[in-house]
CSV table of N, CA and C in Angstrom, one decimal:
chain,number,residue,atom,x,y,z
A,1,MET,N,8.4,5.7,-5.7
A,1,MET,CA,8.1,4.5,-4.9
A,1,MET,C,6.6,4.2,-4.9
A,2,ALA,N,6.3,3.0,-4.7
A,2,ALA,CA,4.9,2.6,-4.8
A,2,ALA,C,4.6,1.2,-4.1
A,3,LEU,N,3.4,1.0,-3.9
A,3,LEU,CA,2.9,-0.3,-3.4
A,3,LEU,C,2.3,-1.0,-4.6
A,4,ARG,N,2.8,-2.2,-5.0
A,4,ARG,CA,2.3,-2.9,-6.2
A,4,ARG,C,1.9,-4.3,-5.8
A,5,ILE,N,0.8,-4.8,-6.3
A,5,ILE,CA,0.5,-6.2,-6.3
A,5,ILE,C,0.4,-6.6,-7.8
A,6,GLU,N,1.0,-7.6,-8.2
A,6,GLU,CA,1.1,-8.0,-9.6
A,6,GLU,C,0.6,-9.5,-9.8
A,7,GLY,N,-0.4,-9.6,-10.5
A,7,GLY,CA,-0.9,-10.9,-10.9
A,7,GLY,C,-1.2,-11.9,-9.8
A,8,ILE,N,-1.9,-11.3,-8.7
A,8,ILE,CA,-2.2,-12.1,-7.6
A,8,ILE,C,-3.3,-13.1,-7.8
A,9,ASN,N,-3.1,-14.3,-7.5
A,9,ASN,CA,-4.2,-15.4,-7.5
A,9,ASN,C,-4.2,-16.0,-6.1
A,10,GLN,N,-5.4,-16.2,-5.7
A,10,GLN,CA,-5.6,-16.9,-4.4
A,10,GLN,C,-6.9,-17.8,-4.4
A,11,GLN,N,-6.7,-19.0,-4.1
A,11,GLN,CA,-7.8,-20.0,-4.1
A,11,GLN,C,-7.8,-20.7,-2.8
A,12,PHE,N,-9.1,-20.9,-2.3
A,12,PHE,CA,-9.3,-21.6,-1.0
A,12,PHE,C,-10.2,-22.8,-1.4
A,13,GLY,N,-9.5,-24.0,-1.5
A,13,GLY,CA,-10.2,-25.1,-1.9
A,13,GLY,C,-10.6,-24.9,-3.4
A,14,LYS,N,-11.9,-25.0,-3.6
A,14,LYS,CA,-12.4,-24.8,-5.0
A,14,LYS,C,-12.9,-23.4,-5.2
A,15,GLN,N,-12.8,-22.6,-4.2
A,15,GLN,CA,-13.3,-21.2,-4.3
A,15,GLN,C,-12.1,-20.3,-4.7
A,16,GLN,N,-12.3,-19.6,-5.9
A,16,GLN,CA,-11.3,-18.7,-6.4
A,16,GLN,C,-11.6,-17.3,-5.7
A,17,ALA,N,-10.7,-16.9,-4.8
A,17,ALA,CA,-10.9,-15.6,-4.1
A,17,ALA,C,-10.4,-14.4,-4.9
A,18,LEU,N,-9.2,-14.6,-5.5
A,18,LEU,CA,-8.6,-13.5,-6.3
A,18,LEU,C,-8.1,-14.1,-7.6
A,19,HIS,N,-8.3,-13.4,-8.7
A,19,HIS,CA,-7.8,-13.9,-10.0
A,19,HIS,C,-7.1,-12.8,-10.8
A,20,ASP,N,-5.8,-13.0,-10.9
A,20,ASP,CA,-4.9,-12.1,-11.6
A,20,ASP,C,-5.1,-10.6,-11.3
A,21,VAL,N,-5.1,-10.3,-10.0
A,21,VAL,CA,-5.3,-8.9,-9.5
A,21,VAL,C,-4.0,-8.2,-9.5
A,22,THR,N,-4.0,-7.0,-10.1
A,22,THR,CA,-2.9,-6.1,-10.2
A,22,THR,C,-3.3,-4.7,-9.8
A,23,ILE,N,-2.5,-4.2,-8.9
A,23,ILE,CA,-2.8,-2.8,-8.4
A,23,ILE,C,-1.5,-2.1,-8.3
A,24,HIS,N,-1.5,-0.8,-8.6
A,24,HIS,CA,-0.3,0.0,-8.5
A,24,HIS,C,-0.8,1.3,-7.7
A,25,VAL,N,-0.3,1.5,-6.5
A,25,VAL,CA,-0.7,2.6,-5.7
A,25,VAL,C,0.5,3.5,-5.4
A,26,GLU,N,0.5,4.7,-5.8
A,26,GLU,CA,1.5,5.6,-5.6
A,26,GLU,C,1.4,6.2,-4.2
A,27,ARG,N,2.4,6.6,-3.5
A,27,ARG,CA,2.4,7.2,-2.2
A,27,ARG,C,1.5,8.5,-2.3
A,28,GLY,N,0.5,8.6,-1.4
A,28,GLY,CA,-0.4,9.7,-1.3
A,28,GLY,C,-1.7,9.4,-2.0
A,29,ASP,N,-1.8,8.3,-2.8
A,29,ASP,CA,-3.1,8.0,-3.4
A,29,ASP,C,-4.0,7.3,-2.4
A,30,CYS,N,-5.3,7.4,-2.7
A,30,CYS,CA,-6.3,6.8,-1.8
A,30,CYS,C,-7.2,5.9,-2.7
A,31,TYR,N,-7.2,4.7,-2.4
A,31,TYR,CA,-8.0,3.7,-3.2
A,31,TYR,C,-8.9,3.0,-2.2
A,32,GLY,N,-10.0,2.5,-2.8
A,32,GLY,CA,-10.9,1.7,-2.0
A,32,GLY,C,-11.3,0.5,-2.8
A,33,PHE,N,-11.4,-0.7,-2.1
A,33,PHE,CA,-11.9,-1.9,-2.7
A,33,PHE,C,-13.4,-1.9,-2.5
A,34,ILE,N,-14.1,-2.1,-3.6
A,34,ILE,CA,-15.6,-2.2,-3.5
A,34,ILE,C,-16.0,-3.6,-4.0
A,35,GLY,N,-16.8,-4.2,-3.2
A,35,GLY,CA,-17.3,-5.5,-3.6
A,35,GLY,C,-18.2,-6.1,-2.5
A,36,HIS,N,-18.9,-7.1,-2.9
A,36,HIS,CA,-19.7,-7.8,-1.9
A,36,HIS,C,-18.9,-8.5,-0.8
A,37,ASN,N,-19.5,-8.9,0.3
A,37,ASN,CA,-18.9,-9.8,1.3
A,37,ASN,C,-18.4,-11.0,0.6
A,38,GLY,N,-17.1,-11.4,0.8
A,38,GLY,CA,-16.6,-12.6,0.2
A,38,GLY,C,-16.0,-12.4,-1.1
A,39,ALA,N,-15.9,-11.1,-1.6
A,39,ALA,CA,-15.3,-10.8,-2.9
A,39,ALA,C,-13.8,-10.9,-3.0
A,40,GLY,N,-13.1,-10.9,-1.8
A,40,GLY,CA,-11.7,-11.0,-1.8
A,40,GLY,C,-11.0,-9.7,-1.3
A,41,LYS,N,-11.7,-8.7,-0.9
A,41,LYS,CA,-11.1,-7.5,-0.4
A,41,LYS,C,-10.1,-7.7,0.7
A,42,THR,N,-10.5,-8.4,1.8
A,42,THR,CA,-9.7,-8.6,2.9
A,42,THR,C,-8.5,-9.6,2.5
A,43,THR,N,-8.8,-10.5,1.7
A,43,THR,CA,-7.8,-11.5,1.3
A,43,THR,C,-6.7,-10.7,0.6
A,44,ALA,N,-7.0,-9.8,-0.3
A,44,ALA,CA,-6.0,-9.0,-1.0
A,44,ALA,C,-5.1,-8.2,0.0
A,45,MET,N,-5.8,-7.6,1.0
A,45,MET,CA,-5.0,-6.8,2.0
A,45,MET,C,-4.1,-7.7,2.8
A,46,ARG,N,-4.6,-8.9,3.2
A,46,ARG,CA,-3.8,-9.8,3.9
A,46,ARG,C,-2.6,-10.2,3.1
A,47,ILE,N,-2.7,-10.4,1.9
A,47,ILE,CA,-1.6,-10.8,1.0
A,47,ILE,C,-0.6,-9.6,1.0
A,48,MET,N,-1.1,-8.4,0.8
A,48,MET,CA,-0.2,-7.2,0.8
A,48,MET,C,0.6,-7.1,2.1
A,49,LEU,N,0.0,-7.5,3.2
A,49,LEU,CA,0.7,-7.4,4.5
A,49,LEU,C,1.6,-8.6,4.8
A,50,GLY,N,1.5,-9.6,3.9
A,50,GLY,CA,2.3,-10.8,4.2
A,50,GLY,C,1.7,-11.8,5.2
A,51,LEU,N,0.4,-11.6,5.4
A,51,LEU,CA,-0.3,-12.4,6.4
A,51,LEU,C,-0.8,-13.7,5.7
A,52,LEU,N,-0.9,-13.6,4.3
A,52,LEU,CA,-1.2,-14.8,3.5
A,52,LEU,C,-0.3,-14.8,2.3
A,53,VAL,N,0.1,-16.0,1.9
A,53,VAL,CA,1.0,-16.1,0.8
A,53,VAL,C,0.1,-16.5,-0.4
A,54,PRO,N,0.2,-15.7,-1.5
A,54,PRO,CA,-0.6,-15.9,-2.7
A,54,PRO,C,-0.2,-17.2,-3.4
A,55,ASP,N,-1.2,-17.8,-4.1
A,55,ASP,CA,-0.9,-18.9,-4.9
A,55,ASP,C,0.0,-18.5,-6.1
A,56,ARG,N,-0.2,-17.3,-6.6
A,56,ARG,CA,0.6,-16.8,-7.7
A,56,ARG,C,0.7,-15.3,-7.6
A,57,GLY,N,1.7,-14.7,-8.1
A,57,GLY,CA,1.9,-13.2,-8.1
A,57,GLY,C,2.8,-12.8,-7.0
A,58,ARG,N,3.0,-11.4,-7.0
A,58,ARG,CA,3.9,-10.9,-6.0
A,58,ARG,C,3.5,-9.5,-5.5
A,59,VAL,N,4.0,-9.1,-4.4
A,59,VAL,CA,3.8,-7.8,-3.8
A,59,VAL,C,5.1,-7.1,-3.7
A,60,LEU,N,5.1,-5.8,-4.1
A,60,LEU,CA,6.3,-5.0,-4.1
A,60,LEU,C,6.0,-3.8,-3.3
A,61,VAL,N,6.8,-3.4,-2.3
A,61,VAL,CA,6.6,-2.3,-1.4
A,61,VAL,C,7.8,-1.4,-1.6
A,62,ASP,N,7.7,-0.3,-2.2
A,62,ASP,CA,8.8,0.6,-2.5
A,62,ASP,C,10.0,-0.2,-3.1
A,63,GLY,N,9.7,-1.2,-4.0
A,63,GLY,CA,10.7,-2.0,-4.7
A,63,GLY,C,11.1,-3.2,-3.9
A,64,PHE,N,10.7,-3.4,-2.7
A,64,PHE,CA,11.0,-4.6,-1.9
A,64,PHE,C,10.0,-5.7,-2.2
A,65,ASP,N,10.5,-6.8,-2.6
A,65,ASP,CA,9.6,-8.0,-2.8
A,65,ASP,C,9.2,-8.4,-1.4
A,66,ALA,N,7.9,-8.3,-1.1
A,66,ALA,CA,7.4,-8.6,0.3
A,66,ALA,C,7.7,-10.0,0.8
A,67,ARG,N,7.9,-10.9,-0.2
A,67,ARG,CA,8.2,-12.3,0.2
A,67,ARG,C,9.7,-12.5,0.6
A,68,ARG,N,10.5,-11.8,-0.2
A,68,ARG,CA,12.0,-11.9,0.0
A,68,ARG,C,12.4,-11.0,1.1
A,69,TYR,N,11.8,-9.9,1.3
A,69,TYR,CA,12.2,-8.8,2.3
A,69,TYR,C,11.0,-8.4,3.1
A,70,PRO,N,10.4,-9.4,3.9
A,70,PRO,CA,9.2,-9.0,4.6
A,70,PRO,C,9.3,-7.9,5.6
A,71,ARG,N,10.4,-7.9,6.3
A,71,ARG,CA,10.6,-6.8,7.3
A,71,ARG,C,10.6,-5.4,6.7
A,72,GLU,N,11.4,-5.3,5.6
A,72,GLU,CA,11.5,-4.0,4.9
A,72,GLU,C,10.1,-3.6,4.4
A,73,ALA,N,9.4,-4.5,3.8
A,73,ALA,CA,8.1,-4.2,3.2
A,73,ALA,C,7.1,-3.9,4.3
A,74,ARG,N,7.0,-4.7,5.3
A,74,ARG,CA,6.0,-4.5,6.4
A,74,ARG,C,6.3,-3.2,7.2
A,75,ALA,N,7.5,-2.8,7.3
A,75,ALA,CA,7.9,-1.6,8.0
A,75,ALA,C,7.3,-0.3,7.4
A,76,ARG,N,6.9,-0.4,6.1
A,76,ARG,CA,6.4,0.7,5.4
A,76,ARG,C,4.9,0.8,5.4
A,77,MET,N,4.2,-0.2,6.1
A,77,MET,CA,2.8,-0.2,6.0
A,77,MET,C,2.2,-0.3,7.4
A,78,GLY,N,1.1,0.4,7.5
A,78,GLY,CA,0.2,0.3,8.7
A,78,GLY,C,-1.1,-0.3,8.3
A,79,ALA,N,-1.8,-0.9,9.2
A,79,ALA,CA,-3.0,-1.6,8.8
A,79,ALA,C,-4.0,-1.8,9.9
A,80,LEU,N,-5.2,-1.9,9.5
A,80,LEU,CA,-6.3,-2.3,10.4
A,80,LEU,C,-7.1,-3.3,9.5
A,81,ILE,N,-7.0,-4.6,9.8
A,81,ILE,CA,-7.7,-5.6,9.1
A,81,ILE,C,-8.8,-6.2,10.0
A,82,GLU,N,-10.0,-6.1,9.5
A,82,GLU,CA,-11.2,-6.6,10.2
A,82,GLU,C,-11.3,-5.9,11.5
A,83,ALA,N,-11.5,-6.6,12.6
A,83,ALA,CA,-11.8,-5.9,13.9
A,83,ALA,C,-10.5,-5.7,14.6
A,84,PRO,N,-10.2,-4.5,15.2
A,84,PRO,CA,-9.0,-4.4,16.0
A,84,PRO,C,-9.0,-5.2,17.3
A,85,GLY,N,-7.9,-5.7,17.7
A,85,GLY,CA,-7.8,-6.4,18.9
A,85,GLY,C,-6.9,-5.7,19.9
A,86,PHE,N,-7.4,-5.6,21.1
A,86,PHE,CA,-6.7,-4.9,22.2
A,86,PHE,C,-6.8,-5.6,23.5
A,87,HIS,N,-5.9,-5.3,24.4
A,87,HIS,CA,-6.0,-5.9,25.7
A,87,HIS,C,-7.0,-5.0,26.5
A,88,GLY,N,-8.2,-5.6,26.9
A,88,GLY,CA,-9.3,-4.8,27.4
A,88,GLY,C,-9.0,-4.1,28.7
A,89,ALA,N,-8.1,-4.6,29.6
A,89,ALA,CA,-7.8,-4.0,30.8
A,89,ALA,C,-6.8,-2.8,30.7
A,90,TRP,N,-6.1,-2.8,29.6
A,90,TRP,CA,-5.2,-1.7,29.3
A,90,TRP,C,-5.9,-0.5,28.8
A,91,SER,N,-5.3,0.7,29.0
A,91,SER,CA,-5.9,1.9,28.5
A,91,SER,C,-5.7,2.1,27.0
A,92,GLY,N,-6.5,3.0,26.4
A,92,GLY,CA,-6.3,3.4,25.0
A,92,GLY,C,-5.0,3.9,24.7
A,93,LYS,N,-4.3,4.4,25.6
A,93,LYS,CA,-2.9,4.9,25.4
A,93,LYS,C,-1.9,3.8,25.5
A,94,ARG,N,-2.1,2.9,26.5
A,94,ARG,CA,-1.1,1.8,26.8
A,94,ARG,C,-1.1,0.8,25.6
A,95,ASN,N,-2.2,0.4,25.1
A,95,ASN,CA,-2.3,-0.6,24.0
A,95,ASN,C,-1.4,-0.2,22.8
A,96,PRO,N,-1.5,1.0,22.2
A,96,PRO,CA,-0.7,1.3,21.1
A,96,PRO,C,0.8,1.6,21.5
A,97,ARG,N,1.0,2.1,22.8
A,97,ARG,CA,2.3,2.4,23.2
A,97,ARG,C,3.2,1.2,23.1
A,98,LEU,N,2.7,0.0,23.5
A,98,LEU,CA,3.6,-1.2,23.5
A,98,LEU,C,3.9,-1.6,22.0
A,99,LEU,N,3.0,-1.4,21.1
A,99,LEU,CA,3.3,-1.7,19.7
A,99,LEU,C,4.2,-0.7,19.2
A,100,ASP,N,4.1,0.6,19.6
A,100,ASP,CA,5.0,1.6,19.1
A,100,ASP,C,6.4,1.3,19.5
A,101,ARG,N,6.6,0.8,20.7
A,101,ARG,CA,7.9,0.4,21.2
A,101,ARG,C,8.6,-0.6,20.3
A,102,LEU,N,7.8,-1.5,19.8
A,102,LEU,CA,8.4,-2.5,18.8
A,102,LEU,C,8.9,-1.9,17.5
A,103,ALA,N,8.2,-0.7,17.2
A,103,ALA,CA,8.6,0.0,16.0
A,103,ALA,C,9.6,1.1,16.2
A,104,GLY,N,10.2,1.2,17.4
A,104,GLY,CA,11.2,2.2,17.7
A,104,GLY,C,10.7,3.2,18.7
A,105,GLY,N,9.4,3.3,18.9
A,105,GLY,CA,8.9,4.2,20.0
A,105,GLY,C,8.9,5.7,19.7
A,106,ASN,N,8.8,6.1,18.4
A,106,ASN,CA,8.9,7.5,18.1
A,106,ASN,C,7.5,8.2,17.8
A,107,SER,N,6.4,7.5,17.9
A,107,SER,CA,5.1,8.1,17.6
A,107,SER,C,4.6,9.0,18.7
A,108,ASP,N,3.9,10.0,18.2
A,108,ASP,CA,3.2,11.0,19.1
A,108,ASP,C,1.9,10.4,19.5
A,109,LEU,N,1.8,9.6,20.5
A,109,LEU,CA,0.6,8.9,20.9
A,109,LEU,C,-0.5,9.8,21.3
A,110,ASP,N,-0.2,10.9,22.0
A,110,ASP,CA,-1.3,11.9,22.4
A,110,ASP,C,-1.8,12.5,21.1
A,111,GLY,N,-0.9,12.8,20.2
A,111,GLY,CA,-1.4,13.4,18.9
A,111,GLY,C,-2.2,12.5,18.1
A,112,LEU,N,-1.9,11.2,18.0
A,112,LEU,CA,-2.6,10.2,17.3
A,112,LEU,C,-4.0,10.1,17.9
A,113,LEU,N,-4.1,10.0,19.3
A,113,LEU,CA,-5.4,9.8,19.9
A,113,LEU,C,-6.2,11.1,19.7
A,114,ASP,N,-5.6,12.3,19.7
A,114,ASP,CA,-6.4,13.5,19.4
A,114,ASP,C,-6.9,13.4,18.0
A,115,LEU,N,-6.0,13.0,17.0
A,115,LEU,CA,-6.4,12.9,15.6
A,115,LEU,C,-7.6,12.1,15.4
A,116,VAL,N,-7.8,10.9,16.1
A,116,VAL,CA,-8.9,10.1,15.9
A,116,VAL,C,-10.0,10.4,17.0
A,117,ARG,N,-9.9,11.5,17.6
A,117,ARG,CA,-10.9,12.0,18.6
A,117,ARG,C,-11.1,11.1,19.8
A,118,LEU,N,-9.9,10.5,20.3
A,118,LEU,CA,-9.9,9.7,21.5
A,118,LEU,C,-9.0,10.3,22.6
A,119,GLY,N,-8.5,11.5,22.4
A,119,GLY,CA,-7.6,12.1,23.4
A,119,GLY,C,-8.3,12.2,24.8
A,120,HIS,N,-9.5,12.5,24.9
A,120,HIS,CA,-10.2,12.7,26.1
A,120,HIS,C,-10.5,11.3,26.9
A,121,VAL,N,-10.3,10.2,26.2
A,121,VAL,CA,-10.5,8.9,26.9
A,121,VAL,C,-9.3,8.0,26.8
A,122,GLY,N,-8.1,8.6,26.6
A,122,GLY,CA,-6.9,7.8,26.4
A,122,GLY,C,-6.5,7.0,27.6
A,123,ASN,N,-6.9,7.4,28.8
A,123,ASN,CA,-6.5,6.7,30.0
A,123,ASN,C,-7.6,5.7,30.5
A,124,LYS,N,-8.7,5.7,29.8
A,124,LYS,CA,-9.8,4.8,30.1
A,124,LYS,C,-9.4,3.3,29.6
A,125,PRO,N,-9.8,2.3,30.3
A,125,PRO,CA,-9.5,0.9,29.8
A,125,PRO,C,-10.3,0.7,28.5
A,126,VAL,N,-9.7,0.0,27.6
A,126,VAL,CA,-10.4,-0.3,26.3
A,126,VAL,C,-11.6,-1.1,26.5
A,127,ARG,N,-11.8,-1.9,27.5
A,127,ARG,CA,-13.0,-2.7,27.7
A,127,ARG,C,-14.2,-1.8,27.9
A,128,ALA,N,-14.0,-0.5,28.3
A,128,ALA,CA,-15.1,0.4,28.4
A,128,ALA,C,-15.4,1.2,27.2
A,129,TYR,N,-14.6,0.9,26.1
A,129,TYR,CA,-14.8,1.7,24.8
A,129,TYR,C,-16.0,1.0,24.1
A,130,SER,N,-16.7,1.9,23.3
A,130,SER,CA,-17.7,1.4,22.4
A,130,SER,C,-17.0,0.7,21.2
A,131,GLN,N,-17.8,0.1,20.3
A,131,GLN,CA,-17.2,-0.5,19.1
A,131,GLN,C,-16.6,0.6,18.2
A,132,GLY,N,-17.2,1.7,18.1
A,132,GLY,CA,-16.7,2.8,17.3
A,132,GLY,C,-15.4,3.4,17.9
A,133,MET,N,-15.3,3.5,19.2
A,133,MET,CA,-14.1,3.9,19.9
A,133,MET,C,-13.0,3.0,19.6
A,134,ARG,N,-13.3,1.7,19.7
A,134,ARG,CA,-12.2,0.7,19.4
A,134,ARG,C,-11.7,0.8,17.9
A,135,GLN,N,-12.7,1.1,17.0
A,135,GLN,CA,-12.3,1.2,15.6
A,135,GLN,C,-11.4,2.4,15.5
A,136,ARG,N,-11.7,3.5,16.1
A,136,ARG,CA,-10.9,4.7,16.1
A,136,ARG,C,-9.5,4.4,16.6
A,137,LEU,N,-9.4,3.6,17.7
A,137,LEU,CA,-8.1,3.3,18.3
A,137,LEU,C,-7.4,2.4,17.3
A,138,GLY,N,-8.1,1.5,16.6
A,138,GLY,CA,-7.4,0.7,15.6
A,138,GLY,C,-6.8,1.5,14.4
A,139,VAL,N,-7.5,2.6,14.0
A,139,VAL,CA,-7.0,3.5,13.0
A,139,VAL,C,-5.7,4.2,13.6
A,140,ALA,N,-5.8,4.7,14.8
A,140,ALA,CA,-4.6,5.3,15.4
A,140,ALA,C,-3.4,4.3,15.4
A,141,GLN,N,-3.7,3.1,15.8
A,141,GLN,CA,-2.7,2.1,15.8
A,141,GLN,C,-2.1,1.9,14.4
A,142,ALA,N,-2.9,1.9,13.4
A,142,ALA,CA,-2.4,1.7,12.0
A,142,ALA,C,-1.5,2.9,11.6
A,143,LEU,N,-1.6,4.0,12.2
A,143,LEU,CA,-0.8,5.2,11.9
A,143,LEU,C,0.5,5.3,12.7
A,144,LEU,N,0.7,4.3,13.6
A,144,LEU,CA,2.0,4.3,14.4
A,144,LEU,C,3.2,4.3,13.5
A,145,GLY,N,4.2,5.1,13.8
A,145,GLY,CA,5.4,5.1,13.0
A,145,GLY,C,5.3,5.8,11.7
A,146,GLU,N,4.2,6.5,11.4
A,146,GLU,CA,4.1,7.3,10.2
A,146,GLU,C,4.3,6.4,8.9
A,147,PRO,N,3.6,5.3,8.7
A,147,PRO,CA,3.8,4.4,7.6
A,147,PRO,C,3.5,5.1,6.3
A,148,ARG,N,4.2,4.7,5.2
A,148,ARG,CA,4.0,5.3,3.9
A,148,ARG,C,2.7,4.8,3.3
A,149,TYR,N,2.2,3.6,3.6
A,149,TYR,CA,1.0,3.1,3.1
A,149,TYR,C,0.1,2.6,4.3
A,150,ILE,N,-1.2,2.8,4.2
A,150,ILE,CA,-2.1,2.5,5.2
A,150,ILE,C,-3.2,1.6,4.6
A,151,LEU,N,-3.4,0.4,5.1
A,151,LEU,CA,-4.4,-0.5,4.6
A,151,LEU,C,-5.5,-0.5,5.7
A,152,LEU,N,-6.7,-0.1,5.4
A,152,LEU,CA,-7.8,-0.1,6.3
A,152,LEU,C,-8.9,-0.9,5.8
A,153,ASP,N,-9.3,-1.9,6.5
A,153,ASP,CA,-10.4,-2.8,6.1
A,153,ASP,C,-11.7,-2.4,6.9
A,154,GLU,N,-12.6,-1.7,6.2
A,154,GLU,CA,-13.8,-1.2,6.8
A,154,GLU,C,-13.6,-0.4,8.0
A,155,PRO,N,-12.8,0.7,7.8
A,155,PRO,CA,-12.5,1.6,8.9
A,155,PRO,C,-13.6,2.3,9.6
A,156,THR,N,-14.8,2.3,9.0
A,156,THR,CA,-15.9,3.0,9.6
A,156,THR,C,-16.9,2.1,10.3
A,157,ASN,N,-16.5,0.8,10.4
A,157,ASN,CA,-17.4,-0.1,11.2
A,157,ASN,C,-17.7,0.4,12.6
A,158,GLY,N,-18.9,0.4,13.0
A,158,GLY,CA,-19.3,0.8,14.4
A,158,GLY,C,-19.3,2.3,14.6
A,159,LEU,N,-19.0,3.1,13.6
A,159,LEU,CA,-19.0,4.6,13.8
A,159,LEU,C,-20.4,5.1,13.5
A,160,GLU,N,-20.8,6.1,14.2
A,160,GLU,CA,-22.1,6.8,13.9
A,160,GLU,C,-21.9,7.7,12.7
A,161,PRO,N,-23.0,8.3,12.1
A,161,PRO,CA,-22.8,9.1,10.9
A,161,PRO,C,-21.8,10.2,11.0
A,162,ASP,N,-21.8,10.9,12.1
A,162,ASP,CA,-20.8,12.0,12.3
A,162,ASP,C,-19.4,11.4,12.3
A,163,GLY,N,-19.2,10.3,12.9
A,163,GLY,CA,-17.9,9.6,13.0
A,163,GLY,C,-17.4,9.1,11.6
A,164,ILE,N,-18.4,8.7,10.8
A,164,ILE,CA,-18.1,8.2,9.4
A,164,ILE,C,-17.5,9.5,8.6
A,165,ALA,N,-18.2,10.6,8.8
A,165,ALA,CA,-17.8,11.8,8.1
A,165,ALA,C,-16.4,12.2,8.6
A,166,GLU,N,-16.2,12.2,9.9
A,166,GLU,CA,-14.9,12.5,10.4
A,166,GLU,C,-13.8,11.6,9.9
A,167,MET,N,-14.1,10.3,9.8
A,167,MET,CA,-13.1,9.3,9.4
A,167,MET,C,-12.7,9.6,7.9
A,168,ARG,N,-13.7,9.9,7.1
A,168,ARG,CA,-13.5,10.2,5.7
A,168,ARG,C,-12.6,11.4,5.6
A,169,GLN,N,-12.9,12.5,6.4
A,169,GLN,CA,-12.1,13.7,6.3
A,169,GLN,C,-10.6,13.4,6.8
A,170,LEU,N,-10.5,12.6,7.8
A,170,LEU,CA,-9.2,12.2,8.3
A,170,LEU,C,-8.4,11.5,7.2
A,171,LEU,N,-9.0,10.6,6.5
A,171,LEU,CA,-8.3,9.8,5.4
A,171,LEU,C,-7.9,10.7,4.3
A,172,LEU,N,-8.7,11.7,4.0
A,172,LEU,CA,-8.3,12.7,2.9
A,172,LEU,C,-7.1,13.5,3.4
């Protein structure tokens, strides 16, 4: 099984964002998009998640065409695209708990918070978190439900050098 995007094209007005992009990612592989701001990295991830419909091409997730079977495709993916959004008055534990319930409620939230080094502040309101702490919480949220594929858009934003090293180790 794999995550595949085949022949993806995306244009915004006269701006060609993606041209004939094809990627094949096997489960367990780790890939990174490299490019300047505006190169189409986030656009490609949005298309993979079904948040944008490409002008041409298709996305297959474990054989499911993401356009024809969006629920099946999306259920296999976790993601953090751009900046994570949370309810500021809710705790770092309550925010992902509600999303986890939508997915069946089987995630080990305490374990996920410990994994991203937020276990000690899980009961603190998210409005009191630093940008790096919110980013870590966004990664924990992307891991809810043990997805087969995880799409992370700039997961080290706001992290200090030690946090960047920890995040790289976590991803490995």
